[in-house]
mmCIF file with all atom_site columns, C-alpha atoms and ligand atoms in Angstrom:
data_model
loop_
_atom_site.group_PDB
_atom_site.id
_atom_site.type_symbol
_atom_site.label_atom_id
_atom_site.label_alt_id
_atom_site.label_comp_id
_atom_site.label_asym_id
_atom_site.label_entity_id
_atom_site.label_seq_id
_atom_site.pdbx_PDB_ins_code
_atom_site.Cartn_x
_atom_site.Cartn_y
_atom_site.Cartn_z
_atom_site.occupancy
_atom_site.B_iso_or_equiv
_atom_site.pdbx_formal_charge
_atom_site.auth_seq_id
_atom_site.auth_comp_id
_atom_site.auth_asym_id
_atom_site.auth_atom_id
_atom_site.pdbx_PDB_model_num
ATOM   1   C CA . MET A 1 1   ? 119.485 -24.942 26.120 1.00 56.00 ? 674  MET A CA 1
ATOM   2   C CA . PRO A 1 2   ? 120.220 -28.674 26.559 1.00 58.00 ? 675  PRO A CA 1
ATOM   3   C CA . SER A 1 3   ? 123.127 -30.198 24.584 1.00 60.00 ? 676  SER A CA 1
ATOM   4   C CA . GLU A 1 4   ? 120.790 -32.629 22.805 1.00 87.00 ? 677  GLU A CA 1
ATOM   5   C CA . PRO A 1 5   ? 118.687 -31.108 20.023 1.00 95.00 ? 678  PRO A CA 1
ATOM   6   C CA . THR A 1 6   ? 115.182 -30.085 21.016 1.00 98.00 ? 679  THR A CA 1
ATOM   7   C CA . ARG A 1 7   ? 112.785 -31.907 18.674 1.00 98.00 ? 680  ARG A CA 1
ATOM   8   C CA . VAL A 1 8   ? 109.604 -30.139 17.534 1.00 98.00 ? 681  VAL A CA 1
ATOM   9   C CA . LEU A 1 9   ? 106.670 -31.792 15.731 1.00 99.00 ? 682  LEU A CA 1
ATOM   10  C CA . PHE A 1 10  ? 103.780 -29.780 14.257 1.00 99.00 ? 683  PHE A CA 1
ATOM   11  C CA . VAL A 1 11  ? 100.509 -31.652 13.789 1.00 99.00 ? 684  VAL A CA 1
ATOM   12  C CA . CYS A 1 12  ? 97.337  -30.845 11.836 1.00 98.00 ? 685  CYS A CA 1
ATOM   13  C CA . LEU A 1 13  ? 94.724  -33.016 10.121 1.00 98.00 ? 686  LEU A CA 1
ATOM   14  C CA . GLY A 1 14  ? 96.032  -33.595 6.587  1.00 98.00 ? 687  GLY A CA 1
ATOM   15  C CA . ASN A 1 15  ? 99.693  -32.447 6.847  1.00 98.00 ? 688  ASN A CA 1
ATOM   16  C CA . ILE A 1 16  ? 99.321  -30.561 3.573  1.00 98.00 ? 689  ILE A CA 1
ATOM   17  C CA . CYS A 1 17  ? 98.255  -27.056 4.729  1.00 98.00 ? 690  CYS A CA 1
ATOM   18  C CA . ARG A 1 18  ? 98.830  -25.875 8.312  1.00 98.00 ? 691  ARG A CA 1
ATOM   19  C CA . SER A 1 19  ? 101.510 -28.125 9.781  1.00 98.00 ? 692  SER A CA 1
ATOM   20  C CA . PRO A 1 20  ? 103.795 -28.003 6.715  1.00 98.00 ? 693  PRO A CA 1
ATOM   21  C CA . THR A 1 21  ? 103.442 -24.223 6.823  1.00 98.00 ? 694  THR A CA 1
ATOM   22  C CA . ALA A 1 22  ? 104.499 -24.257 10.486 1.00 99.00 ? 695  ALA A CA 1
ATOM   23  C CA . HIS A 1 23  ? 107.294 -26.699 9.606  1.00 98.00 ? 696  HIS A CA 1
ATOM   24  C CA . GLY A 1 24  ? 108.690 -24.416 6.879  1.00 98.00 ? 697  GLY A CA 1
ATOM   25  C CA . VAL A 1 25  ? 108.276 -21.161 8.800  1.00 98.00 ? 698  VAL A CA 1
ATOM   26  C CA . PHE A 1 26  ? 109.765 -22.437 12.065 1.00 98.00 ? 699  PHE A CA 1
ATOM   27  C CA . GLU A 1 27  ? 112.621 -24.244 10.308 1.00 98.00 ? 700  GLU A CA 1
ATOM   28  C CA . THR A 1 28  ? 113.483 -21.063 8.410  1.00 98.00 ? 701  THR A CA 1
ATOM   29  C CA . LEU A 1 29  ? 113.462 -19.087 11.657 1.00 98.00 ? 702  LEU A CA 1
ATOM   30  C CA . VAL A 1 30  ? 115.675 -21.664 13.384 1.00 98.00 ? 703  VAL A CA 1
ATOM   31  C CA . LYS A 1 31  ? 118.174 -21.546 10.501 1.00 97.00 ? 704  LYS A CA 1
ATOM   32  C CA . SER A 1 32  ? 118.167 -17.756 10.412 1.00 97.00 ? 705  SER A CA 1
ATOM   33  C CA . ARG A 1 33  ? 119.302 -17.770 14.061 1.00 96.00 ? 706  ARG A CA 1
ATOM   34  C CA . GLY A 1 34  ? 121.951 -20.435 13.410 1.00 97.00 ? 707  GLY A CA 1
ATOM   35  C CA . LEU A 1 35  ? 120.211 -22.924 15.728 1.00 97.00 ? 708  LEU A CA 1
ATOM   36  C CA . GLU A 1 36  ? 119.662 -25.811 13.310 1.00 96.00 ? 709  GLU A CA 1
ATOM   37  C CA . GLN A 1 37  ? 122.064 -28.083 15.248 1.00 96.00 ? 710  GLN A CA 1
ATOM   38  C CA . ARG A 1 38  ? 120.065 -27.532 18.411 1.00 96.00 ? 711  ARG A CA 1
ATOM   39  C CA . ILE A 1 39  ? 116.446 -27.607 17.220 1.00 98.00 ? 712  ILE A CA 1
ATOM   40  C CA . THR A 1 40  ? 115.026 -30.140 14.756 1.00 98.00 ? 713  THR A CA 1
ATOM   41  C CA . VAL A 1 41  ? 111.625 -29.746 13.082 1.00 98.00 ? 714  VAL A CA 1
ATOM   42  C CA . ASP A 1 42  ? 109.078 -32.124 11.570 1.00 98.00 ? 715  ASP A CA 1
ATOM   43  C CA . SER A 1 43  ? 105.339 -32.184 10.792 1.00 99.00 ? 716  SER A CA 1
ATOM   44  C CA . CYS A 1 44  ? 102.587 -34.743 10.274 1.00 99.00 ? 717  CYS A CA 1
ATOM   45  C CA . GLY A 1 45  ? 98.813  -35.203 10.192 1.00 98.00 ? 718  GLY A CA 1
ATOM   46  C CA . THR A 1 46  ? 96.389  -37.142 12.357 1.00 98.00 ? 719  THR A CA 1
ATOM   47  C CA . GLY A 1 47  ? 94.669  -38.332 9.143  1.00 98.00 ? 720  GLY A CA 1
ATOM   48  C CA . GLY A 1 48  ? 96.247  -40.456 6.420  1.00 97.00 ? 721  GLY A CA 1
ATOM   49  C CA . TRP A 1 49  ? 94.489  -39.266 3.241  1.00 97.00 ? 722  TRP A CA 1
ATOM   50  C CA . HIS A 1 50  ? 97.434  -37.306 1.852  1.00 98.00 ? 723  HIS A CA 1
ATOM   51  C CA . VAL A 1 51  ? 100.387 -39.458 2.926  1.00 98.00 ? 724  VAL A CA 1
ATOM   52  C CA . GLY A 1 52  ? 103.309 -39.028 0.522  1.00 98.00 ? 725  GLY A CA 1
ATOM   53  C CA . GLN A 1 53  ? 101.904 -35.879 -1.073 1.00 98.00 ? 726  GLN A CA 1
ATOM   54  C CA . PRO A 1 54  ? 103.606 -32.468 -1.186 1.00 98.00 ? 727  PRO A CA 1
ATOM   55  C CA . PRO A 1 55  ? 101.898 -29.520 0.514  1.00 98.00 ? 728  PRO A CA 1
ATOM   56  C CA . ASP A 1 56  ? 98.742  -28.054 -1.013 1.00 98.00 ? 729  ASP A CA 1
ATOM   57  C CA . LYS A 1 57  ? 99.717  -25.717 -3.887 1.00 98.00 ? 730  LYS A CA 1
ATOM   58  C CA . ARG A 1 58  ? 97.865  -22.824 -2.253 1.00 98.00 ? 731  ARG A CA 1
ATOM   59  C CA . ALA A 1 59  ? 99.850  -23.277 0.986  1.00 98.00 ? 732  ALA A CA 1
ATOM   60  C CA . ALA A 1 60  ? 103.145 -23.539 -0.914 1.00 98.00 ? 733  ALA A CA 1
ATOM   61  C CA . SER A 1 61  ? 102.345 -20.468 -2.993 1.00 98.00 ? 734  SER A CA 1
ATOM   62  C CA . ALA A 1 62  ? 101.326 -18.327 -0.001 1.00 98.00 ? 735  ALA A CA 1
ATOM   63  C CA . ALA A 1 63  ? 104.473 -19.436 1.844  1.00 98.00 ? 736  ALA A CA 1
ATOM   64  C CA . ALA A 1 64  ? 106.709 -18.737 -1.173 1.00 98.00 ? 737  ALA A CA 1
ATOM   65  C CA . GLN A 1 65  ? 105.411 -15.162 -1.270 1.00 98.00 ? 738  GLN A CA 1
ATOM   66  C CA . ARG A 1 66  ? 107.001 -14.693 2.152  1.00 98.00 ? 739  ARG A CA 1
ATOM   67  C CA . GLY A 1 67  ? 110.188 -16.550 1.261  1.00 97.00 ? 740  GLY A CA 1
ATOM   68  C CA . TYR A 1 68  ? 109.425 -19.962 2.776  1.00 98.00 ? 741  TYR A CA 1
ATOM   69  C CA . ALA A 1 69  ? 109.975 -23.112 0.686  1.00 97.00 ? 742  ALA A CA 1
ATOM   70  C CA . LEU A 1 70  ? 107.575 -25.999 1.397  1.00 98.00 ? 743  LEU A CA 1
ATOM   71  C CA . GLU A 1 71  ? 107.848 -28.050 -1.806 1.00 96.00 ? 744  GLU A CA 1
ATOM   72  C CA . HIS A 1 72  ? 110.382 -30.532 -0.396 1.00 96.00 ? 745  HIS A CA 1
ATOM   73  C CA . LEU A 1 73  ? 108.001 -31.636 2.377  1.00 98.00 ? 746  LEU A CA 1
ATOM   74  C CA . ARG A 1 74  ? 105.883 -34.809 2.113  1.00 98.00 ? 747  ARG A CA 1
ATOM   75  C CA . ALA A 1 75  ? 102.837 -35.655 4.198  1.00 98.00 ? 748  ALA A CA 1
ATOM   76  C CA . ARG A 1 76  ? 102.999 -38.409 6.767  1.00 98.00 ? 749  ARG A CA 1
ATOM   77  C CA . ARG A 1 77  ? 100.612 -39.607 9.423  1.00 98.00 ? 750  ARG A CA 1
ATOM   78  C CA . PHE A 1 78  ? 101.227 -39.231 13.147 1.00 98.00 ? 751  PHE A CA 1
ATOM   79  C CA . ALA A 1 79  ? 102.352 -42.491 14.759 1.00 98.00 ? 752  ALA A CA 1
ATOM   80  C CA . ALA A 1 80  ? 102.401 -43.505 18.434 1.00 97.00 ? 753  ALA A CA 1
ATOM   81  C CA . GLU A 1 81  ? 106.226 -43.764 18.230 1.00 98.00 ? 754  GLU A CA 1
ATOM   82  C CA . ASP A 1 82  ? 106.327 -40.000 17.699 1.00 98.00 ? 755  ASP A CA 1
ATOM   83  C CA . PHE A 1 83  ? 105.816 -39.652 21.447 1.00 98.00 ? 756  PHE A CA 1
ATOM   84  C CA . ASP A 1 84  ? 109.287 -41.244 21.834 1.00 98.00 ? 757  ASP A CA 1
ATOM   85  C CA . SER A 1 85  ? 110.895 -38.975 19.265 1.00 98.00 ? 758  SER A CA 1
ATOM   86  C CA . PHE A 1 86  ? 109.750 -35.427 20.048 1.00 98.00 ? 759  PHE A CA 1
ATOM   87  C CA . ASP A 1 87  ? 109.998 -32.962 22.919 1.00 98.00 ? 760  ASP A CA 1
ATOM   88  C CA . TYR A 1 88  ? 107.286 -30.578 21.689 1.00 98.00 ? 761  TYR A CA 1
ATOM   89  C CA . ILE A 1 89  ? 104.209 -31.952 19.897 1.00 98.00 ? 762  ILE A CA 1
ATOM   90  C CA . LEU A 1 90  ? 102.136 -28.948 18.841 1.00 99.00 ? 763  LEU A CA 1
ATOM   91  C CA . ALA A 1 91  ? 98.588  -29.194 17.490 1.00 99.00 ? 764  ALA A CA 1
ATOM   92  C CA . MET A 1 92  ? 96.956  -26.654 15.188 1.00 99.00 ? 765  MET A CA 1
ATOM   93  C CA . ASP A 1 93  ? 93.433  -26.984 16.619 1.00 98.00 ? 766  ASP A CA 1
ATOM   94  C CA . TRP A 1 94  ? 91.475  -28.518 19.489 1.00 98.00 ? 767  TRP A CA 1
ATOM   95  C CA . GLN A 1 95  ? 90.426  -31.545 17.445 1.00 98.00 ? 768  GLN A CA 1
ATOM   96  C CA . ASN A 1 96  ? 94.041  -32.343 16.539 1.00 98.00 ? 769  ASN A CA 1
ATOM   97  C CA . LEU A 1 97  ? 94.994  -31.946 20.203 1.00 98.00 ? 770  LEU A CA 1
ATOM   98  C CA . SER A 1 98  ? 92.172  -34.175 21.396 1.00 98.00 ? 771  SER A CA 1
ATOM   99  C CA . ASP A 1 99  ? 93.173  -36.894 18.905 1.00 98.00 ? 772  ASP A CA 1
ATOM   100 C CA . LEU A 1 100 ? 96.766  -36.714 20.130 1.00 98.00 ? 773  LEU A CA 1
ATOM   101 C CA . GLN A 1 101 ? 95.764  -36.706 23.809 1.00 98.00 ? 774  GLN A CA 1
ATOM   102 C CA . ASN A 1 102 ? 93.807  -39.906 23.222 1.00 98.00 ? 775  ASN A CA 1
ATOM   103 C CA . MET A 1 103 ? 97.016  -41.601 22.053 1.00 98.00 ? 776  MET A CA 1
ATOM   104 C CA . CYS A 1 104 ? 99.415  -39.950 24.503 1.00 98.00 ? 777  CYS A CA 1
ATOM   105 C CA . PRO A 1 105 ? 101.194 -42.196 27.026 1.00 98.00 ? 778  PRO A CA 1
ATOM   106 C CA . LYS A 1 106 ? 100.631 -41.089 30.625 1.00 97.00 ? 779  LYS A CA 1
ATOM   107 C CA . ASP A 1 107 ? 104.367 -40.792 31.144 1.00 97.00 ? 780  ASP A CA 1
ATOM   108 C CA . PHE A 1 108 ? 105.090 -38.694 28.015 1.00 98.00 ? 781  PHE A CA 1
ATOM   109 C CA . PRO A 1 109 ? 107.859 -36.413 29.276 1.00 97.00 ? 782  PRO A CA 1
ATOM   110 C CA . GLY A 1 110 ? 107.512 -33.764 26.584 1.00 98.00 ? 783  GLY A CA 1
ATOM   111 C CA . HIS A 1 111 ? 105.063 -30.956 25.908 1.00 98.00 ? 784  HIS A CA 1
ATOM   112 C CA . LEU A 1 112 ? 101.787 -31.718 24.114 1.00 98.00 ? 785  LEU A CA 1
ATOM   113 C CA . GLY A 1 113 ? 99.634  -28.641 23.466 1.00 98.00 ? 786  GLY A CA 1
ATOM   114 C CA . LEU A 1 114 ? 98.299  -26.058 21.050 1.00 99.00 ? 787  LEU A CA 1
ATOM   115 C CA . PHE A 1 115 ? 100.830 -24.217 18.912 1.00 99.00 ? 788  PHE A CA 1
ATOM   116 C CA . LEU A 1 116 ? 99.169  -20.830 19.382 1.00 98.00 ? 789  LEU A CA 1
ATOM   117 C CA . GLN A 1 117 ? 99.753  -20.934 23.127 1.00 98.00 ? 790  GLN A CA 1
ATOM   118 C CA . PHE A 1 118 ? 103.189 -19.573 22.220 1.00 98.00 ? 791  PHE A CA 1
ATOM   119 C CA . ALA A 1 119 ? 101.571 -16.390 20.877 1.00 98.00 ? 792  ALA A CA 1
ATOM   120 C CA . PRO A 1 120 ? 99.223  -15.369 23.712 1.00 98.00 ? 793  PRO A CA 1
ATOM   121 C CA . GLU A 1 121 ? 99.034  -11.853 22.265 1.00 97.00 ? 794  GLU A CA 1
ATOM   122 C CA . LEU A 1 122 ? 96.893  -13.264 19.432 1.00 98.00 ? 795  LEU A CA 1
ATOM   123 C CA . LYS A 1 123 ? 94.191  -14.279 21.935 1.00 98.00 ? 796  LYS A CA 1
ATOM   124 C CA . ARG A 1 124 ? 93.385  -17.272 19.714 1.00 98.00 ? 797  ARG A CA 1
ATOM   125 C CA . ASP A 1 125 ? 93.685  -20.980 20.346 1.00 98.00 ? 798  ASP A CA 1
ATOM   126 C CA . GLU A 1 126 ? 93.426  -22.436 16.869 1.00 98.00 ? 799  GLU A CA 1
ATOM   127 C CA . VAL A 1 127 ? 95.021  -22.133 13.446 1.00 98.00 ? 800  VAL A CA 1
ATOM   128 C CA . PRO A 1 128 ? 91.837  -22.450 11.325 1.00 98.00 ? 801  PRO A CA 1
ATOM   129 C CA . ASP A 1 129 ? 91.775  -25.145 8.655  1.00 98.00 ? 802  ASP A CA 1
ATOM   130 C CA . PRO A 1 130 ? 92.111  -23.308 5.281  1.00 98.00 ? 803  PRO A CA 1
ATOM   131 C CA . PHE A 1 131 ? 91.534  -26.376 3.083  1.00 97.00 ? 804  PHE A CA 1
ATOM   132 C CA . TYR A 1 132 ? 87.956  -25.640 2.009  1.00 96.00 ? 805  TYR A CA 1
ATOM   133 C CA . GLY A 1 133 ? 88.272  -21.849 1.933  1.00 94.00 ? 806  GLY A CA 1
ATOM   134 C CA . GLY A 1 134 ? 89.902  -19.196 -0.253 1.00 93.00 ? 807  GLY A CA 1
ATOM   135 C CA . GLU A 1 135 ? 93.441  -17.902 -0.574 1.00 93.00 ? 808  GLU A CA 1
ATOM   136 C CA . ASP A 1 136 ? 93.032  -15.452 2.299  1.00 96.00 ? 809  ASP A CA 1
ATOM   137 C CA . GLY A 1 137 ? 92.774  -18.426 4.651  1.00 98.00 ? 810  GLY A CA 1
ATOM   138 C CA . PHE A 1 138 ? 96.315  -19.422 3.743  1.00 98.00 ? 811  PHE A CA 1
ATOM   139 C CA . THR A 1 139 ? 97.581  -15.906 4.378  1.00 98.00 ? 812  THR A CA 1
ATOM   140 C CA . ALA A 1 140 ? 95.860  -15.946 7.764  1.00 98.00 ? 813  ALA A CA 1
ATOM   141 C CA . VAL A 1 141 ? 97.564  -19.262 8.579  1.00 98.00 ? 814  VAL A CA 1
ATOM   142 C CA . LEU A 1 142 ? 100.934 -17.667 7.819  1.00 98.00 ? 815  LEU A CA 1
ATOM   143 C CA . ASP A 1 143 ? 100.247 -14.677 10.082 1.00 98.00 ? 816  ASP A CA 1
ATOM   144 C CA . LEU A 1 144 ? 99.354  -16.941 13.015 1.00 98.00 ? 817  LEU A CA 1
ATOM   145 C CA . VAL A 1 145 ? 102.195 -19.373 12.376 1.00 98.00 ? 818  VAL A CA 1
ATOM   146 C CA . GLU A 1 146 ? 104.820 -16.614 12.129 1.00 98.00 ? 819  GLU A CA 1
ATOM   147 C CA . ALA A 1 147 ? 103.743 -15.132 15.460 1.00 98.00 ? 820  ALA A CA 1
ATOM   148 C CA . ALA A 1 148 ? 103.679 -18.465 17.279 1.00 98.00 ? 821  ALA A CA 1
ATOM   149 C CA . SER A 1 149 ? 107.026 -19.496 15.768 1.00 98.00 ? 822  SER A CA 1
ATOM   150 C CA . GLU A 1 150 ? 108.689 -16.456 17.325 1.00 98.00 ? 823  GLU A CA 1
ATOM   151 C CA . GLY A 1 151 ? 107.172 -17.313 20.695 1.00 98.00 ? 824  GLY A CA 1
ATOM   152 C CA . LEU A 1 152 ? 108.122 -20.973 20.444 1.00 98.00 ? 825  LEU A CA 1
ATOM   153 C CA . LEU A 1 153 ? 111.717 -20.107 19.599 1.00 98.00 ? 826  LEU A CA 1
ATOM   154 C CA . ARG A 1 154 ? 111.881 -17.763 22.602 1.00 97.00 ? 827  ARG A CA 1
ATOM   155 C CA . GLU A 1 155 ? 110.555 -20.567 24.807 1.00 97.00 ? 828  GLU A CA 1
ATOM   156 C CA . ILE A 1 156 ? 113.061 -23.138 23.519 1.00 97.00 ? 829  ILE A CA 1
ATOM   157 C CA . ALA A 1 157 ? 116.136 -21.028 22.921 1.00 94.00 ? 830  ALA A CA 1
ATOM   158 C CA . GLY A 1 158 ? 115.537 -18.112 25.279 1.00 89.00 ? 831  GLY A CA 1
ATOM   159 C CA . ALA A 1 159 ? 118.434 -15.677 25.300 1.00 61.00 ? 832  ALA A CA 1
ATOM   160 C CA . ASP A 1 160 ? 120.105 -17.570 22.440 1.00 60.00 ? 833  ASP A CA 1
ATOM   161 C CA . THR A 1 161 ? 117.634 -15.977 20.033 1.00 52.00 ? 834  THR A CA 1
ATOM   162 C CA . THR A 1 162 ? 118.862 -12.447 20.703 1.00 47.00 ? 835  THR A CA 1
ATOM   163 C CA . ARG A 1 163 ? 122.426 -12.912 19.517 1.00 45.00 ? 836  ARG A CA 1
HETATM 164 P P1 . 4NP B 2 .   ? 95.496  -29.388 7.048  1.00 69.30 ? 2212 4NP B P1 1
HETATM 165 O O1 . 4NP B 2 .   ? 94.265  -29.151 6.045  1.00 69.30 ? 2212 4NP B O1 1
HETATM 166 O O2 . 4NP B 2 .   ? 94.989  -30.234 8.183  1.00 69.30 ? 2212 4NP B O2 1
HETATM 167 O O3 . 4NP B 2 .   ? 95.874  -28.021 7.480  1.00 69.30 ? 2212 4NP B O3 1
HETATM 168 O O4 . 4NP B 2 .   ? 96.574  -30.084 6.231  1.00 69.30 ? 2212 4NP B O4 1
HETATM 169 C C1 . 4NP B 2 .   ? 93.479  -30.183 5.553  1.00 69.30 ? 2212 4NP B C1 1
HETATM 170 C C2 . 4NP B 2 .   ? 93.904  -30.896 4.453  1.00 69.30 ? 2212 4NP B C2 1
HETATM 171 C C3 . 4NP B 2 .   ? 93.109  -31.902 3.944  1.00 69.30 ? 2212 4NP B C3 1
HETATM 172 C C4 . 4NP B 2 .   ? 91.895  -32.194 4.541  1.00 69.30 ? 2212 4NP B C4 1
HETATM 173 C C5 . 4NP B 2 .   ? 91.480  -31.487 5.642  1.00 69.30 ? 2212 4NP B C5 1
HETATM 174 C C6 . 4NP B 2 .   ? 92.285  -30.486 6.155  1.00 69.30 ? 2212 4NP B C6 1
HETATM 175 N N1 . 4NP B 2 .   ? 91.073  -33.196 3.998  1.00 69.30 ? 2212 4NP B N1 1
HETATM 176 O O5 . 4NP B 2 .   ? 89.941  -33.385 4.507  1.00 69.30 ? 2212 4NP B O5 1
HETATM 177 O O6 . 4NP B 2 .   ? 91.462  -33.886 3.049  1.00 69.30 ? 2212 4NP B O6 1
#
């Protein structure tokens, strides 16, 4: 791994359901492996409706049932400067990715892509938006996010994750 921290940004639409879940799950995984000095984590949304708000109560409750705390997070909107500040910018669905690609500088040196590409075994591209659905949608988000977080950590930290 490089000596500088690797900076990871998760992006969804509202930054109150999927990307804060990814933020909390991946950050917890990073800390559990003692890698918090070497990997930093953030999240945001392409839309601005929920800026300043904590995660959706359903997302926080589903996450808490698996031991992840999300309550300290606050929604913010993606900004063009984020391309200067992150090495991995990971979208939850194709629409999020398309919105980011439209803003992405040609010379962006980092990785812009779909989060679930780090869990190819799932054979899915998208973390479905749970906002208008029931509680099971939030549990499904957690299943997908946990799998992709493991894959992302293997990609970034490689052998460091096995110690
Ligand atoms: P998220 O879910 O993108 O996973 O945070 C949504 C939250 C809010 C809205 C849509 C999706 N909304 O339309 O307000």
